mmCIF file of C-alpha atoms and ligand atoms in Angstrom:
data_model
loop_
_atom_site.group_PDB
_atom_site.id
_atom_site.type_symbol
_atom_site.label_atom_id
_atom_site.label_comp_id
_atom_site.label_asym_id
_atom_site.label_seq_id
_atom_site.Cartn_x
_atom_site.Cartn_y
_atom_site.Cartn_z
ATOM 1 C CA MET A 1 22.096 -17.330 9.921
ATOM 2 C CA THR A 2 22.636 -14.571 7.254
ATOM 3 C CA ASN A 3 23.441 -15.888 3.442
ATOM 4 C CA GLN A 4 25.236 -12.881 1.085
ATOM 5 C CA GLY A 5 22.147 -11.612 -1.252
ATOM 6 C CA LEU A 6 19.120 -12.830 0.550
ATOM 7 C CA LYS A 7 16.762 -11.051 2.314
ATOM 8 C CA TYR A 8 15.066 -13.337 5.323
ATOM 9 C CA ILE A 9 12.142 -12.779 6.013
ATOM 10 C CA LEU A 10 9.907 -14.750 9.043
ATOM 11 C CA VAL A 11 6.599 -16.193 8.305
ATOM 12 C CA THR A 12 3.572 -17.056 10.827
ATOM 13 C CA GLY A 13 1.623 -20.319 10.747
ATOM 14 C CA GLY A 14 2.177 -20.446 7.602
ATOM 15 C CA ALA A 15 1.603 -24.234 7.047
ATOM 16 C CA GLY A 16 -2.411 -22.834 7.278
ATOM 17 C CA PHE A 17 -4.549 -22.420 4.454
ATOM 18 C CA ILE A 18 -3.102 -19.211 3.583
ATOM 19 C CA GLY A 19 0.617 -19.009 4.781
ATOM 20 C CA SER A 20 0.694 -22.194 2.398
ATOM 21 C CA ASN A 21 -0.678 -20.307 -0.450
ATOM 22 C CA PHE A 22 1.325 -17.065 0.128
ATOM 23 C CA ILE A 23 4.860 -18.972 0.526
ATOM 24 C CA PRO A 24 5.489 -20.594 -2.779
ATOM 25 C CA TYR A 25 4.003 -16.684 -4.384
ATOM 26 C CA MET A 26 6.627 -15.198 -2.438
ATOM 27 C CA LEU A 27 9.125 -17.326 -3.019
ATOM 28 C CA ASN A 28 8.228 -17.633 -6.907
ATOM 29 C CA LYS A 29 7.766 -13.688 -6.933
ATOM 30 C CA TYR A 30 11.254 -12.596 -4.796
ATOM 31 C CA PRO A 31 14.165 -14.703 -5.955
ATOM 32 C CA ASP A 32 16.440 -13.615 -3.148
ATOM 33 C CA TYR A 33 14.064 -13.918 -0.372
ATOM 34 C CA PHE A 34 14.335 -16.770 2.353
ATOM 35 C CA ILE A 35 11.576 -17.855 3.897
ATOM 36 C CA VAL A 36 11.579 -19.062 7.466
ATOM 37 C CA ASN A 37 8.049 -20.550 8.372
ATOM 38 C CA ILE A 38 7.071 -21.242 12.535
ATOM 39 C CA ASP A 39 4.033 -23.332 12.719
ATOM 40 C CA ALA A 40 2.905 -25.497 15.710
ATOM 41 C CA LEU A 41 0.615 -27.525 13.101
ATOM 42 C CA THR A 42 -2.332 -27.257 15.521
ATOM 43 C CA TYR A 43 -5.092 -29.638 13.788
ATOM 44 C CA ALA A 44 -5.525 -26.877 11.331
ATOM 45 C CA GLY A 45 -1.618 -26.957 9.658
ATOM 46 C CA ASN A 46 -0.325 -29.411 8.014
ATOM 47 C CA ALA A 47 3.686 -28.821 6.481
ATOM 48 C CA GLU A 48 2.791 -30.179 3.048
ATOM 49 C CA ASN A 49 0.937 -27.550 2.309
ATOM 50 C CA VAL A 50 3.587 -25.699 1.135
ATOM 51 C CA ARG A 51 4.288 -27.399 -1.478
ATOM 52 C CA LEU A 52 7.499 -26.009 -2.998
ATOM 53 C CA THR A 53 9.861 -26.443 -6.091
ATOM 54 C CA GLU A 54 13.464 -27.215 -5.272
ATOM 55 C CA ASP A 55 15.116 -24.361 -5.558
ATOM 56 C CA GLN A 56 12.418 -22.951 -3.618
ATOM 57 C CA LYS A 57 12.826 -25.606 -1.174
ATOM 58 C CA LYS A 58 16.694 -24.035 -0.867
ATOM 59 C CA ARG A 59 15.716 -20.856 0.067
ATOM 60 C CA TYR A 60 12.847 -22.039 2.754
ATOM 61 C CA LYS A 61 12.629 -23.603 6.161
ATOM 62 C CA PHE A 62 9.474 -24.823 8.772
ATOM 63 C CA ILE A 63 10.143 -24.423 12.240
ATOM 64 C CA HIS A 64 8.066 -26.752 13.585
ATOM 65 C CA GLY A 65 7.264 -24.207 17.165
ATOM 66 C CA ASN A 66 4.970 -21.952 18.820
ATOM 67 C CA ILE A 67 4.907 -18.581 18.819
ATOM 68 C CA CYS A 68 4.003 -18.448 22.858
ATOM 69 C CA ASP A 69 6.456 -19.811 23.430
ATOM 70 C CA GLU A 70 8.708 -16.971 24.503
ATOM 71 C CA ALA A 71 12.172 -18.818 23.598
ATOM 72 C CA LEU A 72 12.278 -19.730 20.276
ATOM 73 C CA VAL A 73 10.563 -16.638 19.260
ATOM 74 C CA GLN A 74 13.670 -14.584 19.798
ATOM 75 C CA SER A 75 16.389 -17.743 19.229
ATOM 76 C CA ILE A 76 14.660 -17.208 15.530
ATOM 77 C CA PHE A 77 15.665 -13.325 15.763
ATOM 78 C CA LYS A 78 18.964 -14.851 16.957
ATOM 79 C CA ASP A 79 19.165 -17.110 14.756
ATOM 80 C CA TYR A 80 18.734 -15.707 11.636
ATOM 81 C CA ASP A 81 19.064 -11.869 10.364
ATOM 82 C CA ILE A 82 15.160 -11.451 9.859
ATOM 83 C CA ARG A 83 13.947 -8.602 8.371
ATOM 84 C CA GLY A 84 10.640 -8.765 7.901
ATOM 85 C CA VAL A 85 7.796 -10.278 9.354
ATOM 86 C CA PHE A 86 4.830 -11.731 8.424
ATOM 87 C CA HIS A 87 2.137 -12.923 10.934
ATOM 88 C CA PHE A 88 -0.144 -15.535 9.634
ATOM 89 C CA ALA A 89 -0.638 -17.433 13.271
ATOM 90 C CA ALA A 90 -3.532 -17.846 15.056
ATOM 91 C CA GLU A 91 -6.512 -19.595 16.316
ATOM 92 C CA SER A 92 -9.221 -19.211 13.488
ATOM 93 C CA HIS A 93 -11.966 -21.079 13.358
ATOM 94 C CA VAL A 94 -15.334 -19.392 14.388
ATOM 95 C CA ASP A 95 -16.867 -22.191 15.458
ATOM 96 C CA ASN A 96 -14.000 -23.823 18.073
ATOM 97 C CA SER A 97 -13.658 -20.151 19.794
ATOM 98 C CA ILE A 98 -16.946 -20.802 21.121
ATOM 99 C CA THR A 99 -16.226 -24.220 22.437
ATOM 100 C CA GLY A 100 -13.037 -22.893 23.450
ATOM 101 C CA PRO A 101 -12.315 -19.359 23.629
ATOM 102 C CA LYS A 102 -8.703 -19.950 25.230
ATOM 103 C CA VAL A 103 -6.320 -20.552 22.989
ATOM 104 C CA PHE A 104 -7.210 -17.942 21.181
ATOM 105 C CA PHE A 105 -7.039 -15.745 23.456
ATOM 106 C CA GLU A 106 -2.951 -17.053 24.035
ATOM 107 C CA THR A 107 -1.506 -17.869 20.302
ATOM 108 C CA ASN A 108 -3.835 -14.756 18.915
ATOM 109 C CA VAL A 109 -3.237 -11.914 21.171
ATOM 110 C CA MET A 110 0.181 -13.165 23.768
ATOM 111 C CA GLY A 111 1.567 -15.120 20.815
ATOM 112 C CA THR A 112 1.197 -11.973 18.571
ATOM 113 C CA TYR A 113 2.847 -9.835 21.537
ATOM 114 C CA ASN A 114 5.952 -12.228 21.666
ATOM 115 C CA VAL A 115 6.310 -12.084 17.685
ATOM 116 C CA VAL A 116 6.088 -8.468 17.144
ATOM 117 C CA HIS A 117 8.457 -7.789 20.927
ATOM 118 C CA ALA A 118 10.969 -9.915 19.591
ATOM 119 C CA ALA A 119 10.955 -7.854 16.633
ATOM 120 C CA LYS A 120 11.209 -5.199 17.801
ATOM 121 C CA ASN A 121 13.882 -6.058 20.662
ATOM 122 C CA LYS A 122 16.014 -7.010 16.937
ATOM 123 C CA TRP A 123 15.381 -4.174 14.993
ATOM 124 C CA MET A 124 15.348 -1.326 17.244
ATOM 125 C CA LYS A 125 17.220 0.089 20.183
ATOM 126 C CA GLU A 126 14.509 2.427 21.777
ATOM 127 C CA PRO A 127 11.648 3.949 20.707
ATOM 128 C CA PHE A 128 11.745 5.686 17.589
ATOM 129 C CA VAL A 129 15.610 4.356 16.935
ATOM 130 C CA PHE A 130 16.393 1.805 14.872
ATOM 131 C CA ASN A 131 18.906 -0.208 15.615
ATOM 132 C CA ASP A 132 22.119 0.032 12.460
ATOM 133 C CA GLY A 133 20.571 -1.212 8.899
ATOM 134 C CA PHE A 134 17.058 -2.390 10.957
ATOM 135 C CA GLU A 135 15.960 0.311 8.777
ATOM 136 C CA ASP A 136 14.007 -0.731 5.591
ATOM 137 C CA CYS A 137 12.298 -3.516 8.450
ATOM 138 C CA ARG A 138 8.437 -4.719 8.413
ATOM 139 C CA PHE A 139 6.195 -6.361 10.014
ATOM 140 C CA HIS A 140 3.108 -6.934 8.740
ATOM 141 C CA HIS A 141 -0.190 -8.409 10.542
ATOM 142 C CA VAL A 142 -2.651 -10.741 8.844
ATOM 143 C CA SER A 143 -6.075 -10.483 10.329
ATOM 144 C CA THR A 144 -9.868 -10.025 9.315
ATOM 145 C CA ASP A 145 -12.584 -8.218 8.514
ATOM 146 C CA GLU A 146 -14.647 -9.644 11.524
ATOM 147 C CA VAL A 147 -12.908 -7.294 13.911
ATOM 148 C CA TYR A 148 -15.604 -4.819 13.095
ATOM 149 C CA GLY A 149 -18.859 -6.524 13.856
ATOM 150 C CA THR A 150 -21.118 -6.574 12.282
ATOM 151 C CA LEU A 151 -23.587 -4.232 9.051
ATOM 152 C CA GLY A 152 -26.823 -4.309 8.258
ATOM 153 C CA GLU A 153 -28.495 -4.177 5.081
ATOM 154 C CA VAL A 154 -26.251 -1.695 3.843
ATOM 155 C CA GLY A 155 -22.429 -0.033 4.605
ATOM 156 C CA LEU A 156 -18.969 -0.984 4.588
ATOM 157 C CA PHE A 157 -16.672 -1.374 6.703
ATOM 158 C CA SER A 158 -14.031 1.230 5.968
ATOM 159 C CA GLU A 159 -10.859 1.503 7.997
ATOM 160 C CA LYS A 160 -12.137 4.175 10.036
ATOM 161 C CA THR A 161 -14.998 1.538 10.826
ATOM 162 C CA ALA A 162 -15.232 1.172 15.179
ATOM 163 C CA TYR A 163 -14.611 -1.940 16.143
ATOM 164 C CA ALA A 164 -17.203 -4.119 17.542
ATOM 165 C CA PRO A 165 -15.493 -8.137 17.617
ATOM 166 C CA ASN A 166 -18.558 -10.154 18.379
ATOM 167 C CA PRO A 167 -17.350 -13.397 18.757
ATOM 168 C CA PRO A 168 -14.198 -14.867 21.064
ATOM 169 C CA TYR A 169 -11.884 -15.525 17.313
ATOM 170 C CA ALA A 170 -13.179 -11.400 16.277
ATOM 171 C CA ALA A 171 -12.251 -10.013 19.631
ATOM 172 C CA SER A 172 -9.143 -12.045 20.146
ATOM 173 C CA LYS A 173 -7.613 -10.921 16.449
ATOM 174 C CA ALA A 174 -9.399 -6.642 17.727
ATOM 175 C CA GLY A 175 -7.121 -7.633 19.908
ATOM 176 C CA ALA A 176 -4.146 -8.772 17.960
ATOM 177 C CA ASP A 177 -4.521 -5.376 16.580
ATOM 178 C CA PHE A 178 -4.299 -3.563 19.028
ATOM 179 C CA VAL A 179 -1.336 -4.743 20.533
ATOM 180 C CA VAL A 180 0.655 -4.622 17.056
ATOM 181 C CA ARG A 181 -1.024 -0.893 16.635
ATOM 182 C CA SER A 182 0.694 0.133 20.456
ATOM 183 C CA TYR A 183 4.029 -1.060 19.424
ATOM 184 C CA PHE A 184 3.855 1.430 16.052
ATOM 185 C CA HIS A 185 2.693 4.385 17.713
ATOM 186 C CA THR A 186 5.136 3.909 21.231
ATOM 187 C CA PHE A 187 8.051 2.427 19.990
ATOM 188 C CA GLY A 188 7.741 3.473 16.257
ATOM 189 C CA MET A 189 7.709 -0.469 15.354
ATOM 190 C CA PRO A 190 7.748 -0.625 11.259
ATOM 191 C CA ALA A 191 3.555 -2.218 11.475
ATOM 192 C CA THR A 192 1.402 -2.440 9.064
ATOM 193 C CA ILE A 193 -1.697 -4.320 9.802
ATOM 194 C CA SER A 194 -4.487 -6.125 6.858
ATOM 195 C CA ASN A 195 -7.715 -6.519 7.698
ATOM 196 C CA CYS A 196 -9.329 -8.910 5.407
ATOM 197 C CA SER A 197 -12.993 -10.721 4.325
ATOM 198 C CA ASN A 198 -13.275 -14.999 3.769
ATOM 199 C CA ASN A 199 -11.132 -16.389 1.747
ATOM 200 C CA TYR A 200 -11.213 -19.776 -0.531
ATOM 201 C CA GLY A 201 -8.960 -21.686 -2.545
ATOM 202 C CA GLU A 202 -6.686 -24.599 -2.249
ATOM 203 C CA ASN A 203 -5.434 -26.211 1.742
ATOM 204 C CA GLN A 204 -8.968 -24.197 3.551
ATOM 205 C CA HIS A 205 -9.001 -26.366 6.490
ATOM 206 C CA ASP A 206 -12.464 -29.201 5.848
ATOM 207 C CA GLU A 207 -13.624 -27.874 8.881
ATOM 208 C CA LYS A 208 -14.248 -24.145 6.875
ATOM 209 C CA PHE A 209 -17.610 -23.499 4.963
ATOM 210 C CA ILE A 210 -16.459 -24.288 1.148
ATOM 211 C CA PRO A 211 -14.720 -26.885 1.591
ATOM 212 C CA THR A 212 -16.854 -28.588 4.251
ATOM 213 C CA VAL A 213 -20.026 -28.291 1.087
ATOM 214 C CA ILE A 214 -18.457 -29.501 -1.083
ATOM 215 C CA ARG A 215 -17.040 -32.868 0.629
ATOM 216 C CA SER A 216 -20.806 -32.757 1.819
ATOM 217 C CA CYS A 217 -22.029 -33.376 -2.203
ATOM 218 C CA LEU A 218 -18.970 -36.533 -3.208
ATOM 219 C CA ASN A 219 -20.497 -38.147 0.012
ATOM 220 C CA GLY A 220 -24.037 -37.934 -0.499
ATOM 221 C CA LYS A 221 -24.314 -35.971 2.714
ATOM 222 C CA ASN A 222 -26.278 -32.912 4.100
ATOM 223 C CA ILE A 223 -25.025 -29.783 2.846
ATOM 224 C CA PRO A 224 -25.345 -28.346 6.254
ATOM 225 C CA ILE A 225 -26.561 -24.565 6.007
ATOM 226 C CA TYR A 226 -26.432 -22.450 9.450
ATOM 227 C CA GLY A 227 -30.277 -20.769 10.096
ATOM 228 C CA GLU A 228 -31.489 -19.154 6.659
ATOM 229 C CA GLY A 229 -28.566 -19.660 5.276
ATOM 230 C CA LYS A 230 -28.900 -15.711 4.381
ATOM 231 C CA ASN A 231 -26.063 -14.566 6.305
ATOM 232 C CA ILE A 232 -23.392 -12.510 4.289
ATOM 233 C CA ARG A 233 -20.013 -12.390 3.503
ATOM 234 C CA ASP A 234 -17.575 -10.759 0.627
ATOM 235 C CA TRP A 235 -15.785 -13.495 -0.780
ATOM 236 C CA LEU A 236 -12.080 -13.310 -2.241
ATOM 237 C CA PHE A 237 -9.867 -15.832 -3.363
ATOM 238 C CA VAL A 238 -6.995 -16.460 -1.447
ATOM 239 C CA LEU A 239 -3.794 -14.912 -4.490
ATOM 240 C CA ASP A 240 -5.231 -12.883 -4.441
ATOM 241 C CA HIS A 241 -4.527 -12.107 -0.640
ATOM 242 C CA ALA A 242 -1.037 -12.915 -0.789
ATOM 243 C CA LYS A 243 -1.004 -10.261 -4.026
ATOM 244 C CA ALA A 244 -2.481 -7.697 -1.910
ATOM 245 C CA LEU A 245 0.390 -8.257 1.499
ATOM 246 C CA ASP A 246 3.022 -8.564 -0.348
ATOM 247 C CA THR A 247 1.529 -5.314 -2.077
ATOM 248 C CA VAL A 248 1.236 -3.431 1.737
ATOM 249 C CA PHE A 249 4.101 -4.901 3.143
ATOM 250 C CA HIS A 250 6.055 -3.330 0.494
ATOM 251 C CA THR A 251 4.821 -0.251 -0.737
ATOM 252 C CA GLY A 252 1.680 0.791 2.542
ATOM 253 C CA LYS A 253 2.784 2.867 5.000
ATOM 254 C CA CYS A 254 3.237 1.811 8.844
ATOM 255 C CA GLY A 255 1.381 2.326 11.023
ATOM 256 C CA GLU A 256 -1.333 2.621 8.773
ATOM 257 C CA THR A 257 -4.369 -0.561 8.339
ATOM 258 C CA TYR A 258 -5.779 -1.396 4.709
ATOM 259 C CA ASN A 259 -8.744 -3.589 4.118
ATOM 260 C CA ILE A 260 -9.026 -5.825 1.622
ATOM 261 C CA GLY A 261 -11.794 -7.100 -0.499
ATOM 262 C CA CYS A 262 -12.961 -8.148 -3.386
ATOM 263 C CA TRP A 263 -16.777 -6.492 -3.426
ATOM 264 C CA ASN A 264 -17.960 -10.050 -4.026
ATOM 265 C CA GLU A 265 -20.497 -10.374 -1.506
ATOM 266 C CA GLN A 266 -22.459 -13.714 -1.230
ATOM 267 C CA THR A 267 -25.311 -15.435 1.295
ATOM 268 C CA ASN A 268 -24.317 -18.901 1.584
ATOM 269 C CA ASN A 269 -27.303 -20.028 -0.103
ATOM 270 C CA ASP A 270 -25.784 -17.668 -2.854
ATOM 271 C CA ILE A 271 -22.237 -20.222 -2.202
ATOM 272 C CA VAL A 272 -23.874 -23.356 -1.993
ATOM 273 C CA HIS A 273 -26.109 -23.315 -4.746
ATOM 274 C CA LEU A 274 -23.251 -21.610 -7.185
ATOM 275 C CA ILE A 275 -20.704 -24.934 -5.785
ATOM 276 C CA CYS A 276 -24.121 -27.195 -6.807
ATOM 277 C CA ARG A 277 -24.205 -25.487 -10.352
ATOM 278 C CA ILE A 278 -20.592 -26.112 -10.944
ATOM 279 C CA LEU A 279 -20.907 -30.189 -9.178
ATOM 280 C CA ASN A 280 -23.693 -31.182 -11.469
ATOM 281 C CA LYS A 281 -21.464 -29.363 -14.147
ATOM 282 C CA ILE A 282 -18.573 -31.570 -13.877
ATOM 283 C CA LYS A 283 -19.239 -34.339 -11.402
ATOM 284 C CA PRO A 284 -22.642 -34.588 -12.503
ATOM 285 C CA ALA A 285 -24.876 -37.123 -9.425
ATOM 286 C CA ASP A 286 -27.786 -39.684 -9.816
ATOM 287 C CA GLU A 287 -29.478 -35.889 -8.696
ATOM 288 C CA PRO A 288 -28.488 -32.429 -8.187
ATOM 289 C CA TYR A 289 -26.710 -31.589 -5.446
ATOM 290 C CA GLU A 290 -29.228 -28.918 -4.493
ATOM 291 C CA ASN A 291 -31.089 -32.222 -3.090
ATOM 292 C CA LEU A 292 -28.841 -32.251 -0.314
ATOM 293 C CA ILE A 293 -29.294 -28.775 1.276
ATOM 294 C CA SER A 294 -30.438 -29.046 4.478
ATOM 295 C CA TYR A 295 -30.756 -26.278 6.867
ATOM 296 C CA VAL A 296 -29.020 -26.609 10.515
ATOM 297 C CA LYS A 297 -29.119 -24.295 14.152
ATOM 298 C CA ASP A 298 -27.536 -21.245 13.665
ATOM 299 C CA ARG A 299 -24.735 -20.469 14.999
ATOM 300 C CA ALA A 300 -24.246 -18.511 18.531
ATOM 301 C CA GLY A 301 -24.320 -15.233 18.150
ATOM 302 C CA HIS A 302 -23.715 -14.975 14.479
ATOM 303 C CA ASP A 303 -22.798 -12.359 12.325
ATOM 304 C CA MET A 304 -25.724 -11.537 10.071
ATOM 305 C CA ARG A 305 -23.164 -9.199 6.530
ATOM 306 C CA TYR A 306 -19.435 -8.442 6.305
ATOM 307 C CA ALA A 307 -18.261 -6.599 3.356
ATOM 308 C CA ILE A 308 -15.143 -4.569 3.348
ATOM 309 C CA ASP A 309 -15.050 -1.243 1.105
ATOM 310 C CA SER A 310 -11.228 -1.845 -0.465
ATOM 311 C CA THR A 311 -11.279 1.912 -1.693
ATOM 312 C CA LYS A 312 -8.162 2.741 0.536
ATOM 313 C CA ILE A 313 -5.852 -0.470 -0.572
ATOM 314 C CA GLU A 314 -6.974 -0.059 -4.408
ATOM 315 C CA ASN A 315 -5.805 3.717 -4.672
ATOM 316 C CA GLU A 316 -3.117 4.681 -2.630
ATOM 317 C CA LEU A 317 -1.259 0.906 -3.495
ATOM 318 C CA GLY A 318 -2.997 -0.315 -6.460
ATOM 319 C CA TRP A 319 -3.922 -3.400 -5.530
ATOM 320 C CA LYS A 320 -7.254 -4.726 -6.835
ATOM 321 C CA PRO A 321 -8.835 -8.329 -6.274
ATOM 322 C CA GLU A 322 -8.060 -10.294 -9.992
ATOM 323 C CA ALA A 323 -9.302 -14.059 -9.901
ATOM 324 C CA LYS A 324 -13.192 -13.978 -11.631
ATOM 325 C CA PHE A 325 -14.743 -15.175 -8.196
ATOM 326 C CA GLU A 326 -17.318 -18.596 -10.671
ATOM 327 C CA GLU A 327 -13.973 -19.235 -12.492
ATOM 328 C CA ALA A 328 -11.407 -18.943 -9.245
ATOM 329 C CA LEU A 329 -14.473 -21.451 -7.269
ATOM 330 C CA GLU A 330 -14.103 -23.969 -10.379
ATOM 331 C CA TYR A 331 -10.805 -24.175 -9.741
ATOM 332 C CA THR A 332 -11.326 -24.760 -5.921
ATOM 333 C CA ILE A 333 -13.539 -26.568 -6.184
ATOM 334 C CA LYS A 334 -11.327 -29.355 -8.625
ATOM 335 C CA TRP A 335 -8.702 -28.498 -6.400
ATOM 336 C CA TYR A 336 -11.315 -30.190 -3.773
ATOM 337 C CA ILE A 337 -12.284 -33.607 -5.956
ATOM 338 C CA SER A 338 -8.690 -34.409 -6.204
ATOM 339 C CA LYS A 339 -7.928 -34.360 -2.462
ATOM 340 C CA TYR A 340 -10.934 -36.147 -1.181
ATOM 341 C CA GLU A 341 -10.599 -38.930 -4.080
ATOM 342 C CA ALA A 342 -7.213 -39.052 -3.741
HETATM 343 N N1 NAD B 401 -9.028 -17.504 6.051
HETATM 344 C C1 NAD B 401 -9.794 -16.405 6.003
HETATM 345 O O1 NAD B 401 -11.178 -16.155 5.527
HETATM 346 C C2 NAD B 401 -8.856 -15.525 6.453
HETATM 347 C C3 NAD B 401 -9.866 -13.867 5.906
HETATM 348 C C4 NAD B 401 -8.939 -13.074 7.044
HETATM 349 C C5 NAD B 401 -8.345 -13.368 7.633
HETATM 350 N N2 NAD B 401 -7.534 -14.283 7.893
HETATM 351 C C6 NAD B 401 -6.376 -14.601 9.361
HETATM 352 O O2 NAD B 401 -5.786 -15.224 8.622
HETATM 353 C C7 NAD B 401 -4.263 -15.575 8.676
HETATM 354 C C8 NAD B 401 -4.259 -16.653 8.091
HETATM 355 O O3 NAD B 401 -5.977 -17.628 8.463
HETATM 356 P P1 NAD B 401 -5.842 -19.353 8.127
HETATM 357 O O4 NAD B 401 -7.540 -19.489 7.558
HETATM 358 O O5 NAD B 401 -4.511 -19.345 6.827
HETATM 359 O O6 NAD B 401 -5.420 -19.887 8.920
HETATM 360 P P2 NAD B 401 -5.710 -21.503 9.795
HETATM 361 O O7 NAD B 401 -6.289 -21.857 10.780
HETATM 362 O O8 NAD B 401 -5.618 -22.603 8.326
HETATM 363 O O9 NAD B 401 -4.219 -21.184 9.869
HETATM 364 C C9 NAD B 401 -3.102 -21.177 10.913
HETATM 365 C C10 NAD B 401 -1.690 -21.530 10.787
HETATM 366 O O10 NAD B 401 -1.062 -20.964 12.081
HETATM 367 C C11 NAD B 401 -1.162 -22.525 12.837
HETATM 368 N N3 NAD B 401 -0.435 -22.656 14.235
HETATM 369 C C12 NAD B 401 -1.848 -21.722 15.647
HETATM 370 N N4 NAD B 401 -1.712 -21.298 16.591
HETATM 371 C C13 NAD B 401 -0.092 -21.762 16.747
HETATM 372 C C14 NAD B 401 0.893 -21.113 17.259
HETATM 373 N N5 NAD B 401 0.301 -20.798 18.680
HETATM 374 N N6 NAD B 401 2.201 -21.314 17.223
HETATM 375 C C15 NAD B 401 2.453 -20.895 15.319
HETATM 376 N N7 NAD B 401 1.604 -21.194 14.347
HETATM 377 C C16 NAD B 401 0.313 -21.463 15.399
HETATM 378 C C17 NAD B 401 -1.988 -23.882 12.815
HETATM 379 O O11 NAD B 401 -1.095 -24.780 12.967
HETATM 380 C C18 NAD B 401 -1.383 -23.120 10.962
HETATM 381 O O12 NAD B 401 -0.847 -23.837 10.415
HETATM 382 C C19 NAD B 401 -5.353 -15.473 10.409
HETATM 383 O O13 NAD B 401 -4.852 -14.788 11.412
HETATM 384 C C20 NAD B 401 -7.068 -15.130 9.881
HETATM 385 O O14 NAD B 401 -7.020 -14.081 11.600
HETATM 386 C C21 NAD B 401 -8.305 -15.520 7.769
#
């Protein structure tokens, strides 16, 4: 399908946490973009996460399907004049990758192969030669800082840090990164990769850390913290991630990787105490929420510290995180209060 003046963009996994924040942001910012979203609606996806205005709905098509379905992915490139791809679809929960790794390798590695291969076949005549008119196409692969492994007390992950993925989730994302990398080097695919730190914001699945902490507080249940709660992550507001992806897609250099982080290292204990403090203020209970904190058996092979050096994207592309951590976290907590009390 082509529509005079519209640019067709394929988003994979857009009914999940980050994709569902990204799609309305992009449709709002680019009135000439039409987004096709393919999502398998696994337990982690919900088509209703994508909340659009009436105008945005006219430039949006949802396709319920699996990126591992080669014929379906190819048919999307046949049916729509796709000129850009944002590839989010993935199994994304580390704990699940420990109990059931297979689907992580299927979706994250083979699914990525299907999407990048179909894009290559549509856009490229032969290695390094585009079909006429497809020279400006772009493929962006959304990845994670977890591919770099774990840090000690000092140091940061830069784009030059060697890959050392530890859990199966990270290994499958590393595999996906290498699939995309190989398509750039071998076929000249116009591809970029970004490796981002932990996100927080609306629509994150209940299983993840921040929603779990908020839900536990609201239900008066123990707040489970792995081990001693000393693991460190660099927390980024999801809309800042969306803006970074937009920036890399439009101004990043093909073949390059961009790390996306927020210079915002927090231990799990810090996060829980901050959430409790905000909830004590906006939704006081009989006792301070901190009384619910409980420590549980640590995750197997739990990486100790992730921290991103985002100098490259900041200096070369001019992106910077905008959200203020405590404010954006309070906004996020209020959103989950509405969700859980609805
Ligand atoms: N959440 C984070 O903090 C974070 C940080 C860095 C990178 N990432 C990456 O960003 C991307 C999106 O993460 P998220 O947190 O939104 O994940 P999510 O689990 O919330 O959403 C994933 C989406 O992909 C869909 N999906 C899964 N398997 C599929 C398949 N085989 N075919 C089609 N759709 C499928 C799911 O239905 C879901 O809607 C992932 O690639 C993840 O690795 C996430």
